[in-house]
Amino acid sequence: MTVSIRRLEEADRNRWQDLFLDYFEFYEVTVPDNGFDQVWRWIFDPHNDFWCNLAVNDDGRIIGFAHYQLWHSTLTASMACYLADLFVEPPARGIGAGRLLIDSVMTFARDEGLSSVDWLTQDNNYAGRQLYDSYQPKSDFIFYTVPTG
């Protein structure tokens, strides 16, 4: 099976949302009110540096996605790319779709002159980490999320 990568299009909304819901379920997180609509707006807002690439199999089925954005890296005093979300549906894992999605973001970052592509994952995401470690060993940084409300 071959996999290709392309940008998200307006006609992809239903399939993208189904996969995004699966992503929320994988991380055992509840979708916030209007969460899908807000992320969809970010992707298609030309003034927002936020994008989505899709992995598509040779039958034309969307099997995964990567959301990515620009961010300021203060430690390198440069702009970098943050891979916000990466998901491949379980039946399609192991065929290289995740690597192709990451590579597409890496190509974007190189073409834009960005210093790095950065992302995080859960410590127990062993299958994902096996792929991620093939790019670079994990850093020693620990990530905190503190709700403000």
Short mmCIF file of N, CA and C in Angstrom, two decimals:
data_model
loop_
_atom_site.label_atom_id
_atom_site.label_comp_id
_atom_site.label_asym_id
_atom_site.label_seq_id
_atom_site.Cartn_x
_atom_site.Cartn_y
_atom_site.Cartn_z
N MET A 1 0.84 -1.18 0.00
CA MET A 1 0.00 0.00 0.00
C MET A 1 0.89 1.24 0.00
N THR A 2 0.55 2.18 -0.86
CA THR A 2 1.29 3.43 -0.89
C THR A 2 0.51 4.51 -0.14
N VAL A 3 1.24 5.46 0.38
CA VAL A 3 0.65 6.57 1.12
C VAL A 3 1.19 7.85 0.52
N SER A 4 0.32 8.82 0.35
CA SER A 4 0.74 10.14 -0.10
C SER A 4 0.31 11.17 0.93
N ILE A 5 0.93 12.33 0.87
CA ILE A 5 0.65 13.41 1.81
C ILE A 5 0.13 14.61 1.03
N ARG A 6 -0.91 15.22 1.54
CA ARG A 6 -1.45 16.43 0.95
C ARG A 6 -2.04 17.31 2.04
N ARG A 7 -2.28 18.57 1.67
CA ARG A 7 -2.90 19.51 2.61
C ARG A 7 -4.39 19.19 2.77
N LEU A 8 -4.91 19.50 3.92
CA LEU A 8 -6.34 19.39 4.20
C LEU A 8 -7.10 20.34 3.29
N GLU A 9 -8.25 19.89 2.80
CA GLU A 9 -9.13 20.70 1.97
C GLU A 9 -10.50 20.79 2.63
N GLU A 10 -11.27 21.79 2.26
CA GLU A 10 -12.61 22.01 2.83
C GLU A 10 -13.48 20.75 2.75
N ALA A 11 -13.38 20.01 1.67
CA ALA A 11 -14.21 18.82 1.46
C ALA A 11 -13.85 17.67 2.41
N ASP A 12 -12.73 17.80 3.13
CA ASP A 12 -12.26 16.74 4.02
C ASP A 12 -12.83 16.83 5.43
N ARG A 13 -13.70 17.78 5.69
CA ARG A 13 -14.14 18.08 7.07
C ARG A 13 -14.62 16.85 7.83
N ASN A 14 -15.53 16.08 7.28
CA ASN A 14 -16.11 14.97 8.03
C ASN A 14 -15.07 13.91 8.40
N ARG A 15 -14.24 13.53 7.44
CA ARG A 15 -13.23 12.51 7.72
C ARG A 15 -12.18 13.03 8.69
N TRP A 16 -11.75 14.28 8.51
CA TRP A 16 -10.80 14.90 9.43
C TRP A 16 -11.37 14.89 10.85
N GLN A 17 -12.63 15.28 10.99
CA GLN A 17 -13.24 15.35 12.31
C GLN A 17 -13.35 13.95 12.93
N ASP A 18 -13.67 12.94 12.14
CA ASP A 18 -13.72 11.57 12.67
C ASP A 18 -12.35 11.15 13.21
N LEU A 19 -11.29 11.42 12.45
CA LEU A 19 -9.95 11.07 12.90
C LEU A 19 -9.52 11.89 14.11
N PHE A 20 -9.90 13.16 14.11
CA PHE A 20 -9.55 14.03 15.24
C PHE A 20 -10.24 13.54 16.51
N LEU A 21 -11.48 13.07 16.39
CA LEU A 21 -12.18 12.51 17.54
C LEU A 21 -11.45 11.26 18.04
N ASP A 22 -11.00 10.42 17.12
CA ASP A 22 -10.22 9.23 17.51
C ASP A 22 -8.94 9.65 18.25
N TYR A 23 -8.32 10.75 17.83
CA TYR A 23 -7.13 11.28 18.49
C TYR A 23 -7.45 11.69 19.92
N PHE A 24 -8.56 12.39 20.11
CA PHE A 24 -8.99 12.78 21.46
C PHE A 24 -9.20 11.54 22.32
N GLU A 25 -9.84 10.52 21.74
CA GLU A 25 -10.11 9.30 22.49
C GLU A 25 -8.81 8.57 22.83
N PHE A 26 -7.84 8.57 21.93
CA PHE A 26 -6.55 7.94 22.20
C PHE A 26 -5.90 8.55 23.44
N TYR A 27 -5.97 9.87 23.55
CA TYR A 27 -5.38 10.56 24.69
C TYR A 27 -6.34 10.71 25.87
N GLU A 28 -7.53 10.11 25.74
CA GLU A 28 -8.54 10.14 26.79
C GLU A 28 -8.85 11.56 27.24
N VAL A 29 -9.08 12.42 26.25
CA VAL A 29 -9.38 13.83 26.48
C VAL A 29 -10.76 14.13 25.87
N THR A 30 -11.52 14.95 26.55
CA THR A 30 -12.84 15.35 26.06
C THR A 30 -12.68 16.50 25.08
N VAL A 31 -13.41 16.44 24.00
CA VAL A 31 -13.39 17.53 23.02
C VAL A 31 -14.04 18.76 23.65
N PRO A 32 -13.34 19.89 23.66
CA PRO A 32 -13.94 21.10 24.23
C PRO A 32 -15.12 21.58 23.38
N ASP A 33 -16.00 22.34 23.99
CA ASP A 33 -17.11 22.93 23.24
C ASP A 33 -16.55 23.69 22.04
N ASN A 34 -17.10 23.44 20.89
CA ASN A 34 -16.68 24.08 19.64
C ASN A 34 -15.23 23.79 19.27
N GLY A 35 -14.64 22.76 19.86
CA GLY A 35 -13.24 22.46 19.62
C GLY A 35 -12.93 22.16 18.16
N PHE A 36 -13.75 21.32 17.53
CA PHE A 36 -13.51 21.00 16.13
C PHE A 36 -13.63 22.25 15.26
N ASP A 37 -14.68 23.05 15.53
CA ASP A 37 -14.89 24.26 14.73
C ASP A 37 -13.74 25.24 14.88
N GLN A 38 -13.22 25.39 16.10
CA GLN A 38 -12.13 26.35 16.32
C GLN A 38 -10.86 25.91 15.58
N VAL A 39 -10.50 24.64 15.71
CA VAL A 39 -9.29 24.16 15.03
C VAL A 39 -9.46 24.28 13.52
N TRP A 40 -10.65 23.94 13.02
CA TRP A 40 -10.93 24.06 11.59
C TRP A 40 -10.72 25.50 11.13
N ARG A 41 -11.20 26.46 11.91
CA ARG A 41 -11.01 27.89 11.55
C ARG A 41 -9.53 28.26 11.54
N TRP A 42 -8.77 27.78 12.51
CA TRP A 42 -7.33 28.08 12.53
C TRP A 42 -6.66 27.60 11.25
N ILE A 43 -7.01 26.39 10.84
CA ILE A 43 -6.37 25.80 9.66
C ILE A 43 -6.63 26.62 8.41
N PHE A 44 -7.83 27.13 8.26
CA PHE A 44 -8.19 27.83 7.02
C PHE A 44 -8.11 29.34 7.13
N ASP A 45 -7.65 29.85 8.26
CA ASP A 45 -7.45 31.29 8.42
C ASP A 45 -6.10 31.67 7.83
N PRO A 46 -6.08 32.46 6.75
CA PRO A 46 -4.80 32.80 6.11
C PRO A 46 -3.89 33.66 6.99
N HIS A 47 -4.43 34.21 8.09
CA HIS A 47 -3.63 35.04 8.99
C HIS A 47 -3.14 34.24 10.20
N ASN A 48 -3.41 32.94 10.21
CA ASN A 48 -3.03 32.09 11.33
C ASN A 48 -2.00 31.08 10.83
N ASP A 49 -0.86 31.02 11.46
CA ASP A 49 0.21 30.10 11.06
C ASP A 49 -0.04 28.71 11.63
N PHE A 50 -1.09 28.06 11.13
CA PHE A 50 -1.52 26.75 11.60
C PHE A 50 -2.01 25.96 10.40
N TRP A 51 -1.50 24.72 10.23
CA TRP A 51 -1.82 23.95 9.03
C TRP A 51 -2.13 22.51 9.38
N CYS A 52 -2.65 21.78 8.39
CA CYS A 52 -2.92 20.36 8.55
C CYS A 52 -2.56 19.63 7.27
N ASN A 53 -1.72 18.61 7.40
CA ASN A 53 -1.43 17.70 6.30
C ASN A 53 -2.14 16.38 6.56
N LEU A 54 -2.52 15.73 5.48
CA LEU A 54 -3.22 14.45 5.56
C LEU A 54 -2.39 13.34 4.95
N ALA A 55 -2.50 12.15 5.51
CA ALA A 55 -1.96 10.94 4.89
C ALA A 55 -3.14 10.25 4.20
N VAL A 56 -2.93 9.91 2.93
CA VAL A 56 -4.00 9.32 2.12
C VAL A 56 -3.47 8.02 1.52
N ASN A 57 -4.25 6.94 1.63
CA ASN A 57 -3.78 5.67 1.05
C ASN A 57 -4.08 5.63 -0.45
N ASP A 58 -3.65 4.56 -1.09
CA ASP A 58 -3.79 4.49 -2.55
C ASP A 58 -5.24 4.33 -3.01
N ASP A 59 -6.16 4.08 -2.07
CA ASP A 59 -7.59 4.05 -2.40
C ASP A 59 -8.23 5.43 -2.23
N GLY A 60 -7.43 6.42 -1.82
CA GLY A 60 -7.95 7.77 -1.61
C GLY A 60 -8.52 8.00 -0.22
N ARG A 61 -8.40 7.02 0.67
CA ARG A 61 -8.92 7.15 2.02
C ARG A 61 -7.93 7.92 2.89
N ILE A 62 -8.43 8.91 3.62
CA ILE A 62 -7.61 9.66 4.57
C ILE A 62 -7.40 8.77 5.79
N ILE A 63 -6.13 8.52 6.12
CA ILE A 63 -5.81 7.60 7.20
C ILE A 63 -5.07 8.27 8.36
N GLY A 64 -4.72 9.54 8.21
CA GLY A 64 -4.02 10.21 9.29
C GLY A 64 -3.87 11.69 9.02
N PHE A 65 -3.42 12.41 10.04
CA PHE A 65 -3.23 13.85 9.91
C PHE A 65 -2.10 14.33 10.80
N ALA A 66 -1.59 15.51 10.46
CA ALA A 66 -0.62 16.22 11.28
C ALA A 66 -1.03 17.69 11.31
N HIS A 67 -1.22 18.23 12.50
CA HIS A 67 -1.43 19.67 12.69
C HIS A 67 -0.09 20.27 13.09
N TYR A 68 0.26 21.40 12.53
CA TYR A 68 1.53 22.03 12.88
C TYR A 68 1.42 23.54 12.78
N GLN A 69 2.32 24.23 13.48
CA GLN A 69 2.23 25.68 13.59
C GLN A 69 3.61 26.27 13.85
N LEU A 70 3.71 27.57 13.69
CA LEU A 70 4.93 28.28 14.02
C LEU A 70 4.93 28.63 15.50
N TRP A 71 6.12 28.71 16.07
CA TRP A 71 6.26 29.21 17.43
C TRP A 71 7.63 29.82 17.61
N HIS A 72 7.73 30.70 18.57
CA HIS A 72 8.99 31.37 18.86
C HIS A 72 9.81 30.50 19.80
N SER A 73 11.00 30.13 19.40
CA SER A 73 11.89 29.35 20.24
C SER A 73 12.88 30.30 20.90
N THR A 74 12.62 30.63 22.15
CA THR A 74 13.46 31.61 22.84
C THR A 74 14.87 31.07 23.11
N LEU A 75 15.01 29.77 23.30
CA LEU A 75 16.33 29.22 23.59
C LEU A 75 17.25 29.25 22.38
N THR A 76 16.66 29.32 21.18
CA THR A 76 17.48 29.42 19.97
C THR A 76 17.33 30.79 19.30
N ALA A 77 16.49 31.64 19.87
CA ALA A 77 16.21 32.97 19.30
C ALA A 77 15.84 32.85 17.83
N SER A 78 14.95 31.91 17.55
CA SER A 78 14.54 31.69 16.17
C SER A 78 13.09 31.20 16.12
N MET A 79 12.55 31.20 14.92
CA MET A 79 11.24 30.62 14.71
C MET A 79 11.41 29.12 14.50
N ALA A 80 10.49 28.36 15.05
CA ALA A 80 10.51 26.91 14.92
C ALA A 80 9.11 26.44 14.54
N CYS A 81 9.00 25.17 14.31
CA CYS A 81 7.72 24.56 13.96
C CYS A 81 7.34 23.62 15.09
N TYR A 82 6.10 23.72 15.51
CA TYR A 82 5.58 22.84 16.54
C TYR A 82 4.60 21.86 15.91
N LEU A 83 4.89 20.59 16.00
CA LEU A 83 4.00 19.54 15.52
C LEU A 83 2.99 19.30 16.64
N ALA A 84 1.83 19.93 16.51
CA ALA A 84 0.85 19.94 17.58
C ALA A 84 0.17 18.58 17.75
N ASP A 85 -0.18 17.95 16.65
CA ASP A 85 -0.92 16.69 16.70
C ASP A 85 -0.48 15.80 15.54
N LEU A 86 -0.34 14.53 15.83
CA LEU A 86 -0.04 13.53 14.81
C LEU A 86 -0.88 12.31 15.10
N PHE A 87 -1.63 11.84 14.11
CA PHE A 87 -2.48 10.67 14.34
C PHE A 87 -2.62 9.89 13.05
N VAL A 88 -2.48 8.57 13.18
CA VAL A 88 -2.76 7.64 12.09
C VAL A 88 -3.74 6.61 12.64
N GLU A 89 -4.80 6.34 11.89
CA GLU A 89 -5.79 5.38 12.40
C GLU A 89 -5.13 4.02 12.61
N PRO A 90 -5.54 3.30 13.68
CA PRO A 90 -4.88 2.05 14.04
C PRO A 90 -4.71 1.03 12.91
N PRO A 91 -5.71 0.78 12.06
CA PRO A 91 -5.48 -0.22 11.01
C PRO A 91 -4.39 0.16 10.00
N ALA A 92 -4.05 1.44 9.93
CA ALA A 92 -3.06 1.91 8.95
C ALA A 92 -1.68 2.11 9.57
N ARG A 93 -1.53 1.80 10.83
CA ARG A 93 -0.22 2.00 11.47
C ARG A 93 0.77 0.95 10.98
N GLY A 94 2.02 1.35 10.90
CA GLY A 94 3.07 0.42 10.51
C GLY A 94 3.36 0.40 9.03
N ILE A 95 2.67 1.26 8.25
CA ILE A 95 2.93 1.30 6.80
C ILE A 95 3.71 2.54 6.39
N GLY A 96 4.11 3.34 7.38
CA GLY A 96 4.94 4.51 7.10
C GLY A 96 4.21 5.83 7.02
N ALA A 97 2.91 5.84 7.30
CA ALA A 97 2.14 7.08 7.21
C ALA A 97 2.60 8.11 8.23
N GLY A 98 2.87 7.69 9.46
CA GLY A 98 3.33 8.61 10.49
C GLY A 98 4.65 9.25 10.10
N ARG A 99 5.57 8.45 9.60
CA ARG A 99 6.88 8.97 9.17
C ARG A 99 6.69 9.96 8.02
N LEU A 100 5.83 9.63 7.07
CA LEU A 100 5.61 10.55 5.94
C LEU A 100 5.01 11.86 6.41
N LEU A 101 4.10 11.80 7.38
CA LEU A 101 3.52 13.04 7.92
C LEU A 101 4.59 13.88 8.61
N ILE A 102 5.41 13.26 9.45
CA ILE A 102 6.49 14.00 10.11
C ILE A 102 7.44 14.57 9.06
N ASP A 103 7.81 13.75 8.08
CA ASP A 103 8.72 14.22 7.04
C ASP A 103 8.15 15.41 6.28
N SER A 104 6.83 15.41 6.07
CA SER A 104 6.21 16.54 5.36
C SER A 104 6.32 17.82 6.17
N VAL A 105 6.21 17.71 7.48
CA VAL A 105 6.37 18.87 8.36
C VAL A 105 7.83 19.29 8.40
N MET A 106 8.74 18.32 8.43
CA MET A 106 10.18 18.63 8.39
C MET A 106 10.53 19.38 7.10
N THR A 107 9.98 18.95 5.98
CA THR A 107 10.23 19.62 4.71
C THR A 107 9.71 21.06 4.75
N PHE A 108 8.50 21.24 5.28
CA PHE A 108 7.95 22.58 5.43
C PHE A 108 8.90 23.45 6.25
N ALA A 109 9.37 22.93 7.39
CA ALA A 109 10.24 23.71 8.28
C ALA A 109 11.55 24.07 7.59
N ARG A 110 12.14 23.12 6.87
CA ARG A 110 13.39 23.41 6.15
C ARG A 110 13.14 24.48 5.09
N ASP A 111 12.07 24.32 4.32
CA ASP A 111 11.77 25.27 3.25
C ASP A 111 11.52 26.68 3.80
N GLU A 112 10.98 26.76 5.00
CA GLU A 112 10.70 28.06 5.62
C GLU A 112 11.89 28.61 6.41
N GLY A 113 12.97 27.86 6.48
CA GLY A 113 14.15 28.30 7.22
C GLY A 113 13.97 28.25 8.72
N LEU A 114 13.11 27.37 9.22
CA LEU A 114 12.85 27.26 10.64
C LEU A 114 13.94 26.43 11.31
N SER A 115 14.19 26.69 12.58
CA SER A 115 15.32 26.07 13.27
C SER A 115 15.10 24.61 13.63
N SER A 116 13.85 24.21 13.85
CA SER A 116 13.59 22.84 14.30
C SER A 116 12.11 22.52 14.16
N VAL A 117 11.80 21.25 14.32
CA VAL A 117 10.42 20.79 14.49
C VAL A 117 10.39 20.12 15.86
N ASP A 118 9.46 20.56 16.68
CA ASP A 118 9.37 20.08 18.06
C ASP A 118 7.98 19.50 18.31
N TRP A 119 7.91 18.50 19.17
CA TRP A 119 6.61 17.95 19.56
C TRP A 119 6.74 17.25 20.89
N LEU A 120 5.62 16.87 21.44
CA LEU A 120 5.61 16.12 22.68
C LEU A 120 4.63 14.97 22.54
N THR A 121 4.77 14.00 23.41
CA THR A 121 3.85 12.88 23.46
C THR A 121 3.80 12.36 24.88
N GLN A 122 2.85 11.50 25.14
CA GLN A 122 2.77 10.89 26.47
C GLN A 122 3.91 9.90 26.65
N ASP A 123 4.38 9.80 27.87
CA ASP A 123 5.46 8.89 28.19
C ASP A 123 5.13 7.45 27.79
N ASN A 124 3.86 7.05 27.93
CA ASN A 124 3.48 5.67 27.65
C ASN A 124 3.05 5.43 26.20
N ASN A 125 3.28 6.38 25.32
CA ASN A 125 2.98 6.19 23.90
C ASN A 125 4.17 5.48 23.25
N TYR A 126 4.35 4.21 23.61
CA TYR A 126 5.55 3.47 23.21
C TYR A 126 5.67 3.30 21.71
N ALA A 127 4.55 3.01 21.04
CA ALA A 127 4.62 2.83 19.59
C ALA A 127 5.00 4.13 18.91
N GLY A 128 4.39 5.23 19.32
CA GLY A 128 4.74 6.53 18.75
C GLY A 128 6.17 6.91 19.06
N ARG A 129 6.59 6.65 20.29
CA ARG A 129 7.96 7.01 20.68
C ARG A 129 9.01 6.24 19.90
N GLN A 130 8.69 5.01 19.50
CA GLN A 130 9.64 4.25 18.70
C GLN A 130 9.91 4.98 17.38
N LEU A 131 8.85 5.51 16.77
CA LEU A 131 9.02 6.32 15.56
C LEU A 131 9.76 7.61 15.88
N TYR A 132 9.34 8.32 16.90
CA TYR A 132 9.92 9.61 17.24
C TYR A 132 11.41 9.49 17.57
N ASP A 133 11.77 8.43 18.29
CA ASP A 133 13.17 8.22 18.66
C ASP A 133 14.06 7.98 17.44
N SER A 134 13.46 7.57 16.33
CA SER A 134 14.26 7.38 15.12
C SER A 134 14.70 8.71 14.51
N TYR A 135 14.06 9.80 14.93
CA TYR A 135 14.46 11.14 14.49
C TYR A 135 15.49 11.74 15.44
N GLN A 136 15.24 11.59 16.72
CA GLN A 136 16.11 12.20 17.74
C GLN A 136 15.71 11.61 19.09
N PRO A 137 16.65 11.27 19.94
CA PRO A 137 16.26 10.81 21.28
C PRO A 137 15.47 11.89 22.01
N LYS A 138 14.60 11.46 22.89
CA LYS A 138 13.77 12.41 23.64
C LYS A 138 14.66 13.37 24.43
N SER A 139 14.14 14.56 24.66
CA SER A 139 14.88 15.55 25.44
C SER A 139 14.67 15.27 26.92
N ASP A 140 15.40 16.00 27.74
CA ASP A 140 15.25 15.87 29.19
C ASP A 140 14.21 16.83 29.77
N PHE A 141 13.54 17.59 28.91
CA PHE A 141 12.55 18.54 29.39
C PHE A 141 11.28 17.82 29.83
N ILE A 142 10.63 18.36 30.84
CA ILE A 142 9.36 17.86 31.34
C ILE A 142 8.32 18.93 31.09
N PHE A 143 7.19 18.54 30.56
CA PHE A 143 6.14 19.45 30.14
C PHE A 143 5.08 19.56 31.24
N TYR A 144 4.65 20.77 31.55
CA TYR A 144 3.59 21.01 32.52
C TYR A 144 2.41 21.69 31.84
N THR A 145 1.21 21.35 32.26
CA THR A 145 0.00 22.04 31.83
C THR A 145 -0.76 22.44 33.08
N VAL A 146 -0.92 23.72 33.29
CA VAL A 146 -1.61 24.24 34.46
C VAL A 146 -2.86 24.99 34.00
N PRO A 147 -4.07 24.46 34.27
CA PRO A 147 -5.29 25.16 33.87
C PRO A 147 -5.38 26.53 34.54
N THR A 148 -5.91 27.50 33.83
CA THR A 148 -6.03 28.85 34.37
C THR A 148 -7.42 29.13 34.94
N GLY A 149 -8.34 28.23 34.74
CA GLY A 149 -9.71 28.49 35.21
C GLY A 149 -10.12 27.62 36.35
#
